[in-house]
Amino acid sequence: MSLNRRQFVASSVALATTASASRLAYTATDKELDVIVIGAGLSGLESALTLEENGLRVRVLEGRNRVGGRVYSLFDVPGNPEVGGNTIANAYGRCIAAANRSGVEVVNLAPRLFGSRLGQEFFLGGERVDTRAWETHPRNPFQGEMRQKLPWTWSDAMFQKHLPFTDLENWHDPKHAKHDISVHDFLTAHGATNEMIDLGFNTNIAYGTTAYDVSLLQQAFSDYWQKVNRGAIMAFSRTGASNAPAGNTPVAQATTPGVPPGLLVGVFKGGNQRLPMAMAARLKGDLLLNQTVVAIDTTPGSASVTTADGRVHRAKAVVCSMPFSTLRNVAITPLPEPTQHKAIHTLGYIPITQFHLVAKRPFWENDGLSPGMWTDGPLGLVLPQRFGARDDEITSLTVWCRGLNGLYVDRFGVEAGKQLVLSEFARLRPASKGQLEVAATHSWTTDPFSAGDWAIFKPGQVTELRAALAKPHQRLFFCGEHTSVGSRGMEGALESAERVSLEVLTSL
Ligand SMILES: Cc1cc2nc3c(=O)[nH]c(=O)nc-3n(C[C@H](O)[C@H](O)[C@H](O)COP(=O)(O)OP(=O)(O)OC[C@H]3O[C@@H](n4cnc5c(N)ncnc54)[C@H](O)[C@@H]3O)c2cc1C
């Protein structure tokens, strides 16, 4: 099948919403190719565009039937909620620039978020807890002044009080090696009990599966990154206490009373996946979907990539944006040097599963509570999405199951998992019974093209593995959020594309 550019754009849009398999035309022969980019997420697409802008001939191979990777919008659910990358914030200069280059509008949600805050309900052991009475609640495990802290603020308070270093931008510097310990060890060293850590860190965790498997260095940098992004902390915080609605207020006009001046809680208009789709439409070379990479071979002067259908693609260099959680299933020849090999095979990834629910009737008006919830049960976090025409309209609810809870709900399988979520909802909120439908569900953990969500440095891994992680291996180069050092998430993906593009351009 041969497609012209206009057809290609149309087909990328269609592919985002359908499961149809598609293969786009080859426009360059292997002999003419300079670079093969593996992965059409933000980092792969940005690398491909930068290399093309510098005169190289590039082919992008993507395993899924859509572009965007961990940026994934549900175009068939009311409001187009996000399954992946949610919001950008003040320090996301590369994302804003990428949106400008691709003609995608950044919408600032801050006015809507601050204009109609709904708060979130707190459920513990199936019972609703009045947050005003938390300090004296019998299940409050915290001590002293920390008893005032709600579970989702406790660990941040502990980090602020006890973090042993302030040079957070250089979190990966070998001089901080002594802090490359588990968050669990850090918290217990400051008097925390297992009960406190379970409630105040492990429940609805943001990094790792439990406090045992995340390095204090990564945790500290991630918290710092949120602070750099000022109030946008709410939109991508470890509590997930965000509503992430869409609005139509341009970035420059975020002057609503009550909104911190200049605060950006940004999304890309029409759904975040519009950005990678628009970037893909700007590529000059091939973008081949449904191409699962199974092997990469490299020499000092060339490289090749083999896909599951047996086809071998050859070029002068390969840029690999695959998360290490999936790269570990790919045969790399020759093997990378031992530390990099170990990084590919052991870097951690947080388990996350989401359920997107649509309410037939706003049951929260019947029980008088906020639809948003922080629970210690299977529902994890429930985030109301406000992507409607009106600021206060709730278009869907997102259930975020993270860490051990994500692994737990995955064990049920899709259909039983949906039933679990609906019955748990009805248990906690009887008014929701019969009022909710599961419009979509996605496990990033069982998704073969992510096999987990964002990367987690386990204790000791920052010191042992980070420096070797993204080193070029002959003509094989690495990008992706897991390789970023100065930023995180979507911005980290673009940061890594900048670095890898320079590496490739200077080596060819
Ligand atoms: C639930 C969730 C919420 C998030 N919230 C935020 C947020 O609010 N703010 C923020 O900044 N970031 C957020 N992120 C993180 C952000 O989305 C990612 O860091 C970023 O999109 C990663 O981009 P990437 O290019 O590094 O990787 P990816 O997008 O994963 O791209 C890698 C590509 O490689 C492809 N691939 C994998 N294996 C193969 C194979 N064998 N063959 C061929 N192709 C393959 C994948 O399909 C994918 O397209 C969130 C992520 C998730 C999932």
XYZ file of C-alpha atoms and ligand atoms in Angstrom:
561
model
C 0.000 0.000 0.000
C 1.439 3.338 -0.985
C 0.242 6.523 0.703
C 0.843 10.139 -0.169
C 1.446 12.694 2.594
C -2.180 13.782 2.918
C -3.325 10.163 3.177
C -0.601 9.493 5.693
C -1.844 12.239 8.022
C -5.401 10.981 7.738
C -4.289 7.449 8.427
C -2.319 8.440 11.543
C -5.451 10.058 12.948
C -7.525 7.017 12.115
C -4.946 4.714 13.602
C -5.141 6.515 16.890
C -8.737 5.527 17.259
C -8.947 2.136 15.601
C -7.134 -1.089 16.070
C -6.691 -1.643 12.347
C -3.287 -2.807 11.270
C -1.505 -0.657 8.755
C 1.803 -0.502 7.018
C 2.880 2.716 5.390
C 4.954 3.021 2.259
C 8.714 2.782 2.201
C 10.043 5.954 0.697
C 13.734 5.247 1.125
C 15.649 2.100 0.339
C 17.768 0.675 3.114
C 20.881 1.721 1.201
C 19.829 5.364 1.419
C 18.911 5.329 5.109
C 21.022 7.147 7.663
C 19.101 6.363 10.838
C 16.435 3.960 12.030
C 14.512 5.270 15.034
C 12.755 2.632 17.124
C 9.585 3.935 18.757
C 7.138 6.691 17.806
C 6.640 8.137 21.289
C 7.692 11.711 22.040
C 11.419 10.964 22.302
C 11.574 8.866 19.119
C 9.547 11.332 17.065
C 11.490 14.361 18.299
C 14.784 12.590 17.522
C 13.581 11.654 14.038
C 12.438 15.219 13.307
C 15.690 16.747 14.558
C 17.792 14.332 12.518
C 15.718 15.016 9.414
C 16.032 18.767 9.958
C 19.770 18.197 9.885
C 19.625 16.478 6.528
C 19.565 12.813 7.528
C 17.255 10.207 6.025
C 15.308 8.530 8.798
C 12.872 5.645 9.147
C 10.755 5.235 12.290
C 9.643 1.741 13.341
C 6.801 1.566 15.845
C 5.433 -1.609 17.405
C 1.949 -0.337 18.170
C -0.745 0.558 15.671
C -0.644 4.185 16.818
C 1.896 6.881 17.560
C 2.399 8.516 20.972
C 3.625 5.615 23.117
C 2.933 6.610 26.707
C 1.004 9.652 25.498
C -2.375 8.154 24.727
C -5.726 9.957 24.578
C -9.072 8.168 24.571
C -10.703 9.789 21.559
C -13.812 7.624 21.945
C -14.540 8.481 25.602
C -16.340 11.731 26.514
C -13.827 14.540 27.000
C -10.944 12.510 25.478
C -9.311 11.698 28.836
C -5.655 10.770 29.022
C -4.449 7.235 29.687
C -0.832 8.348 29.657
C 0.993 11.682 29.959
C -1.447 14.036 31.707
C -0.169 17.567 32.056
C 2.791 19.782 31.337
C 3.883 22.587 33.612
C 6.034 25.678 33.869
C 9.373 23.978 33.326
C 8.223 22.146 30.181
C 9.896 24.510 27.703
C 10.741 21.762 25.222
C 7.166 20.462 25.171
C 5.780 23.944 24.599
C 8.296 24.550 21.809
C 7.501 21.169 20.231
C 3.798 22.018 20.302
C 4.496 25.386 18.662
C 6.579 23.773 15.929
C 3.822 21.264 15.202
C 0.959 23.764 15.347
C -0.621 22.227 18.448
C -2.216 24.563 20.965
C -1.316 24.368 24.652
C -4.355 24.899 26.851
C -3.845 26.076 30.421
C -6.095 24.243 32.873
C -5.050 26.304 35.862
C -8.058 28.659 35.806
C -10.470 25.747 35.635
C -8.650 23.779 38.316
C -8.506 26.646 40.724
C -11.930 27.988 39.776
C -13.905 24.931 40.849
C -11.923 22.778 43.178
C -13.814 19.728 44.236
C -11.412 18.319 46.794
C -11.125 14.599 47.303
C -12.779 12.177 49.686
C -10.605 10.024 51.947
C -11.515 6.342 52.383
C -9.635 4.012 54.685
C -10.543 0.334 55.127
C -13.776 1.007 53.272
C -14.834 3.805 55.655
C -14.979 7.488 54.801
C -12.691 9.551 57.023
C -13.528 13.140 57.878
C -10.207 14.860 57.157
C -10.866 17.371 59.957
C -10.893 14.522 62.473
C -7.867 12.717 61.019
C -5.438 13.903 63.680
C -7.261 11.951 66.364
C -8.478 9.092 64.163
C -7.682 5.634 65.648
C -6.139 4.476 62.347
C -3.783 7.435 62.124
C -0.318 5.820 62.453
C 1.716 9.028 62.429
C 3.348 10.555 65.490
C 3.613 14.016 67.017
C 3.009 16.947 64.689
C 2.963 14.525 61.742
C -0.446 13.290 62.928
C -1.875 16.391 61.265
C -0.642 15.191 57.901
C -3.072 13.444 55.615
C -1.532 10.245 54.212
C -0.881 11.778 50.795
C 1.092 14.655 52.303
C 3.040 12.743 54.957
C 6.018 11.511 52.950
C 6.509 14.890 51.250
C 6.637 16.428 54.725
C 9.183 13.813 55.803
C 11.341 14.557 52.754
C 11.168 18.287 53.387
C 12.131 17.861 57.005
C 14.859 15.262 56.717
C 16.267 15.195 53.176
C 20.017 14.997 53.711
C 21.107 16.968 50.626
C 19.952 20.032 48.734
C 21.921 19.725 45.498
C 18.923 18.093 43.867
C 19.647 19.116 40.284
C 22.748 16.957 40.504
C 20.923 14.004 42.020
C 22.933 11.616 39.849
C 26.377 12.994 40.807
C 28.622 10.268 42.299
C 29.205 12.517 45.306
C 25.640 11.700 46.409
C 26.206 7.930 46.290
C 25.705 7.563 50.031
C 22.097 8.689 49.574
C 21.399 6.046 46.930
C 19.463 4.044 49.510
C 15.854 2.924 49.574
C 13.179 5.394 50.557
C 12.202 2.782 53.141
C 15.632 2.925 54.794
C 15.578 6.716 54.735
C 12.124 6.916 56.336
C 12.853 4.305 59.008
C 16.092 6.121 59.852
C 13.878 9.090 60.696
C 11.539 7.190 62.971
C 8.922 5.926 60.538
C 7.294 2.579 61.219
C 6.213 0.105 58.531
C 2.612 1.067 59.218
C 3.378 4.739 58.529
C 5.301 3.922 55.350
C 2.564 1.632 54.106
C -0.089 4.288 54.426
C 1.983 7.401 53.779
C 4.173 6.192 50.908
C 3.194 2.795 49.505
C -0.509 3.566 49.129
C -1.085 5.168 45.721
C 2.663 5.249 45.261
C 4.224 7.430 42.550
C 7.682 5.869 42.252
C 8.346 2.172 42.645
C 6.187 -0.655 43.862
C 6.971 -0.076 47.525
C 9.383 2.186 49.415
C 11.882 -0.692 49.296
C 12.439 -0.461 45.551
C 12.965 3.233 44.840
C 16.186 5.114 45.409
C 16.026 8.173 47.639
C 18.012 10.010 44.941
C 15.336 9.480 42.305
C 12.540 10.285 44.740
C 14.274 13.490 45.807
C 14.810 14.633 42.219
C 11.230 13.834 41.256
C 9.903 15.871 44.173
C 12.276 18.679 43.245
C 11.084 18.567 39.612
C 7.537 19.067 40.839
C 8.621 22.018 42.928
C 10.426 23.505 39.934
C 7.083 23.341 38.241
C 5.590 25.338 41.091
C 1.849 24.929 41.627
C 1.644 22.422 38.791
C 2.707 20.046 41.503
C -0.956 19.171 41.910
C -1.302 17.926 38.387
C 1.480 15.368 38.438
C 2.165 14.759 42.056
C 2.642 11.601 43.967
C -0.854 12.043 45.379
C -2.275 12.441 41.882
C -4.620 14.983 43.447
C -5.562 16.547 40.177
C -8.627 16.821 38.061
C -6.774 17.500 34.833
C -9.703 19.073 32.997
C -9.390 20.853 29.677
C -10.268 24.452 29.143
C -9.899 26.912 26.371
C -7.760 29.485 28.083
C -4.573 30.212 26.189
C -1.387 29.977 28.231
C -0.871 33.723 28.254
C -4.294 34.468 29.727
C -4.083 32.532 32.997
C -5.109 35.508 35.090
C -8.183 34.141 36.852
C -8.454 35.348 40.458
C -7.012 32.745 42.823
C -4.699 31.249 40.204
C -1.033 31.763 41.061
C 0.241 34.205 38.410
C 1.923 32.507 35.500
C 0.994 29.031 36.674
C 0.767 26.529 33.833
C -1.104 23.261 34.140
C -1.069 22.526 30.454
C -2.549 20.006 28.063
C -2.515 19.825 24.289
C -5.782 20.896 22.756
C -8.042 18.028 21.725
C -6.036 15.438 23.698
C -2.354 15.141 24.456
C -1.883 12.546 21.740
C -2.511 15.320 19.211
C 1.093 16.381 19.795
C 2.796 13.128 18.728
C 0.259 12.797 15.908
C 1.156 16.262 14.623
C 4.864 15.526 15.019
C 4.472 12.290 13.074
C 2.720 14.170 10.288
C 5.826 16.375 9.913
C 8.167 13.462 9.234
C 9.565 13.303 5.734
C 10.640 9.676 5.892
C 8.820 6.450 6.643
C 6.848 5.806 9.768
C 6.036 2.106 9.859
C 3.459 0.995 12.419
C 2.906 -2.545 13.741
C 6.635 -3.257 13.525
C 7.700 -5.109 16.659
C 11.465 -4.956 16.938
C 13.007 -8.262 18.041
C 16.725 -7.798 17.318
C 19.294 -5.025 16.909
C 22.746 -5.643 15.451
C 25.469 -3.058 15.482
C 29.012 -2.651 14.189
C 31.345 0.342 14.461
C 30.042 1.607 11.082
C 26.427 0.476 10.657
C 23.440 -1.112 12.368
C 20.388 -3.152 11.549
C 17.036 -3.838 13.126
C 14.992 -7.007 12.715
C 11.237 -6.940 13.181
C 8.930 -9.802 14.172
C 7.933 -10.370 10.541
C 11.559 -11.208 9.745
C 12.355 -8.049 7.806
C 15.808 -6.576 8.388
C 16.148 -2.766 8.188
C 19.679 -1.419 7.687
C 21.099 2.045 8.273
C 24.216 3.846 9.414
C 22.829 4.153 12.957
C 19.910 3.154 15.158
C 18.251 5.335 17.798
C 16.358 3.219 20.303
C 13.631 4.951 22.339
C 12.119 1.752 23.705
C 11.694 1.623 27.471
C 14.225 -0.801 28.954
C 11.269 -2.853 30.200
C 10.642 -3.862 26.566
C 14.205 -3.566 25.244
C 15.157 -6.404 27.573
C 13.207 -8.720 25.222
C 15.265 -7.655 22.216
C 18.446 -9.483 21.195
C 21.264 -6.942 20.965
C 24.430 -8.094 19.148
C 27.112 -7.677 20.318
C 25.926 -7.441 23.915
C 26.266 -3.978 25.426
C 29.016 -3.609 27.998
C 28.091 -5.316 31.298
C 26.843 -2.278 33.237
C 24.626 -1.113 30.386
C 23.411 -4.697 29.877
C 22.536 -4.852 33.568
C 20.698 -1.525 33.335
C 18.620 -2.742 30.383
C 17.671 -5.885 32.267
C 17.065 -4.536 35.777
C 15.872 -0.900 35.672
C 12.566 -0.688 37.532
C 9.202 0.453 36.134
C 6.147 1.402 38.156
C 3.030 -0.724 37.593
C -0.021 1.390 36.711
C -3.490 0.373 35.558
C -6.342 2.743 34.809
C -10.108 2.427 34.471
C -12.044 5.219 32.780
C -15.612 5.459 34.012
C -18.519 7.443 32.649
C -21.443 8.312 34.941
C -24.972 7.987 33.614
C -26.055 10.392 36.325
C -23.893 12.535 38.627
C -24.284 10.258 41.669
C -22.078 12.607 43.705
C -24.941 15.087 43.720
C -27.003 12.420 45.526
C -24.505 11.576 48.258
C -23.185 15.134 48.490
C -19.532 14.085 48.322
C -16.794 14.948 45.857
C -16.404 12.410 43.046
C -12.629 12.524 43.645
C -11.260 9.951 46.093
C -8.055 8.806 47.765
C -8.551 5.254 48.963
C -6.389 2.485 50.352
C -8.455 -0.116 48.463
C -8.597 -1.319 44.854
C -9.900 2.020 43.556
C -6.652 3.735 44.533
C -7.146 7.273 43.303
C -10.310 8.457 41.608
C -9.776 11.613 39.583
C -12.718 13.503 38.109
C -11.968 14.755 34.608
C -13.433 18.071 33.579
C -13.023 18.243 29.835
C -16.500 19.549 29.086
C -17.795 22.805 27.702
C -18.507 24.095 31.204
C -15.830 24.483 33.849
C -17.735 22.380 36.377
C -18.808 19.587 34.010
C -17.364 16.187 34.893
C -16.877 14.187 31.714
C -15.410 10.997 33.186
C -13.697 9.546 36.245
C -10.239 7.980 36.109
C -9.381 5.208 38.546
C -5.588 5.020 38.989
C -4.282 1.778 40.450
C -0.577 2.111 41.151
C 2.205 -0.048 42.507
C 1.030 -3.198 44.292
C -2.583 -2.157 43.743
C -1.935 -2.019 39.987
C -0.505 -5.538 40.070
C -3.477 -6.663 42.177
C -6.180 -5.441 39.792
C -4.252 -6.813 36.785
C -4.542 -10.313 38.235
C -8.309 -10.197 37.758
C -8.072 -9.789 33.980
C -9.976 -7.118 32.104
C -13.618 -8.130 32.619
C -13.340 -9.235 36.266
C -11.207 -6.130 36.901
C -14.019 -3.901 35.645
C -16.486 -5.710 37.914
C -14.119 -5.303 40.854
C -13.920 -1.564 40.270
C -17.684 -1.141 39.912
C -18.470 -3.219 43.002
C -15.844 -1.399 45.068
C -17.329 1.893 43.918
C -20.803 0.727 44.968
C -19.416 -0.387 48.346
C -17.749 2.953 49.085
C -20.343 5.107 47.361
C -23.741 3.331 47.339
C -25.148 6.224 45.289
C -22.922 5.140 42.376
C -24.610 1.720 42.090
C -25.904 1.227 38.552
C -24.747 4.728 37.593
C -21.277 3.948 36.248
C -19.972 2.306 33.105
C -16.363 1.370 32.426
C -15.658 3.045 29.095
C -12.013 1.958 28.874
C -9.282 0.273 30.826
C -5.548 0.076 30.275
C -2.782 -1.722 32.102
C 0.588 -0.156 31.315
C 2.104 -3.181 33.039
C 0.633 -5.848 30.763
C 0.956 -3.636 27.671
C 3.792 -5.379 25.792
C 5.103 -2.078 24.404
C 5.618 -0.464 27.809
C 5.665 -3.357 30.329
C 5.314 -0.832 33.133
C 4.943 2.907 33.343
C 7.767 5.356 34.074
C 11.278 4.178 34.926
C 12.348 3.752 38.547
C 15.924 3.692 39.776
C 16.066 1.117 42.528
C 18.350 1.662 45.537
C 21.954 1.623 44.324
C 21.042 1.878 40.635
C 21.666 5.603 40.290
C 25.259 5.085 41.359
C 25.856 1.810 39.582
C 23.902 2.106 36.359
C 22.866 5.654 35.491
C 26.048 6.848 33.809
C 26.242 3.759 31.587
C 22.544 3.618 30.781
C 22.432 5.750 27.636
C 26.004 5.464 26.388
C 26.198 4.845 22.640
C 26.929 1.192 21.908
C 28.822 1.306 18.608
C 26.140 2.606 16.197
C 23.251 1.989 18.622
C 22.088 5.119 20.463
C 19.563 5.457 23.283
C 16.872 7.988 24.169
C 13.637 7.941 26.159
C 12.387 9.333 29.460
C 14.478 6.806 31.406
C 17.653 8.421 30.082
C 16.827 12.030 31.052
C 18.655 13.706 33.913
C 17.413 17.306 34.190
C 13.688 16.835 33.753
C 11.058 14.131 33.881
C 8.096 12.671 32.013
C 7.212 14.194 28.657
C 9.815 16.927 29.087
C 12.400 14.277 29.946
C 11.534 12.400 26.744
C 12.270 15.543 24.694
C 15.408 16.300 26.697
C 16.699 12.848 25.784
C 15.904 13.442 22.106
C 18.090 16.545 22.126
C 21.029 14.635 23.566
C 20.739 11.624 21.289
C 20.360 13.757 18.170
C 23.633 15.506 18.954
C 25.342 12.174 19.577
C 24.168 10.801 16.235
C 24.981 13.971 14.301
C 28.500 14.114 15.675
C 29.140 10.439 15.017
C 27.919 10.141 11.399
C -0.450 7.139 33.292
C 0.654 8.074 32.917
C 0.632 9.379 33.370
C 1.666 10.248 33.053
N 1.571 11.551 33.433
C 2.526 12.419 33.037
C 2.381 13.807 33.286
O 1.369 14.269 33.822
N 3.394 14.619 32.902
C 4.514 14.156 32.277
O 5.406 14.936 31.950
N 4.648 12.845 31.998
C 3.692 11.984 32.355
N 3.801 10.663 32.035
C 5.060 10.174 31.451
C 5.194 10.462 29.948
O 4.001 10.142 29.296
C 6.347 9.630 29.416
O 7.495 9.871 30.197
C 6.724 9.938 27.978
O 5.590 9.998 27.151
C 7.692 8.857 27.508
O 8.077 9.085 26.182
P 9.189 8.157 25.538
O 9.325 8.565 24.136
O 10.378 8.130 26.390
O 8.601 6.662 25.632
P 7.333 6.009 24.925
O 6.262 7.011 24.764
O 7.014 4.792 25.681
O 7.871 5.640 23.473
C 8.529 4.416 23.199
C 7.924 3.822 21.961
O 8.586 2.575 21.676
C 7.616 1.669 21.206
N 8.093 0.296 21.403
C 8.263 -0.359 22.567
N 8.697 -1.608 22.342
C 8.823 -1.740 20.991
C 9.227 -2.797 20.117
N 9.614 -4.011 20.584
N 9.231 -2.560 18.778
C 8.877 -1.362 18.276
N 8.458 -0.333 19.050
C 8.439 -0.520 20.388
C 6.396 1.965 22.044
O 5.223 1.485 21.454
C 6.443 3.489 22.135
O 5.687 4.090 21.108
C 2.765 9.786 32.295
C 2.776 8.482 31.807
C 1.719 7.647 32.086
C 1.699 6.286 31.443
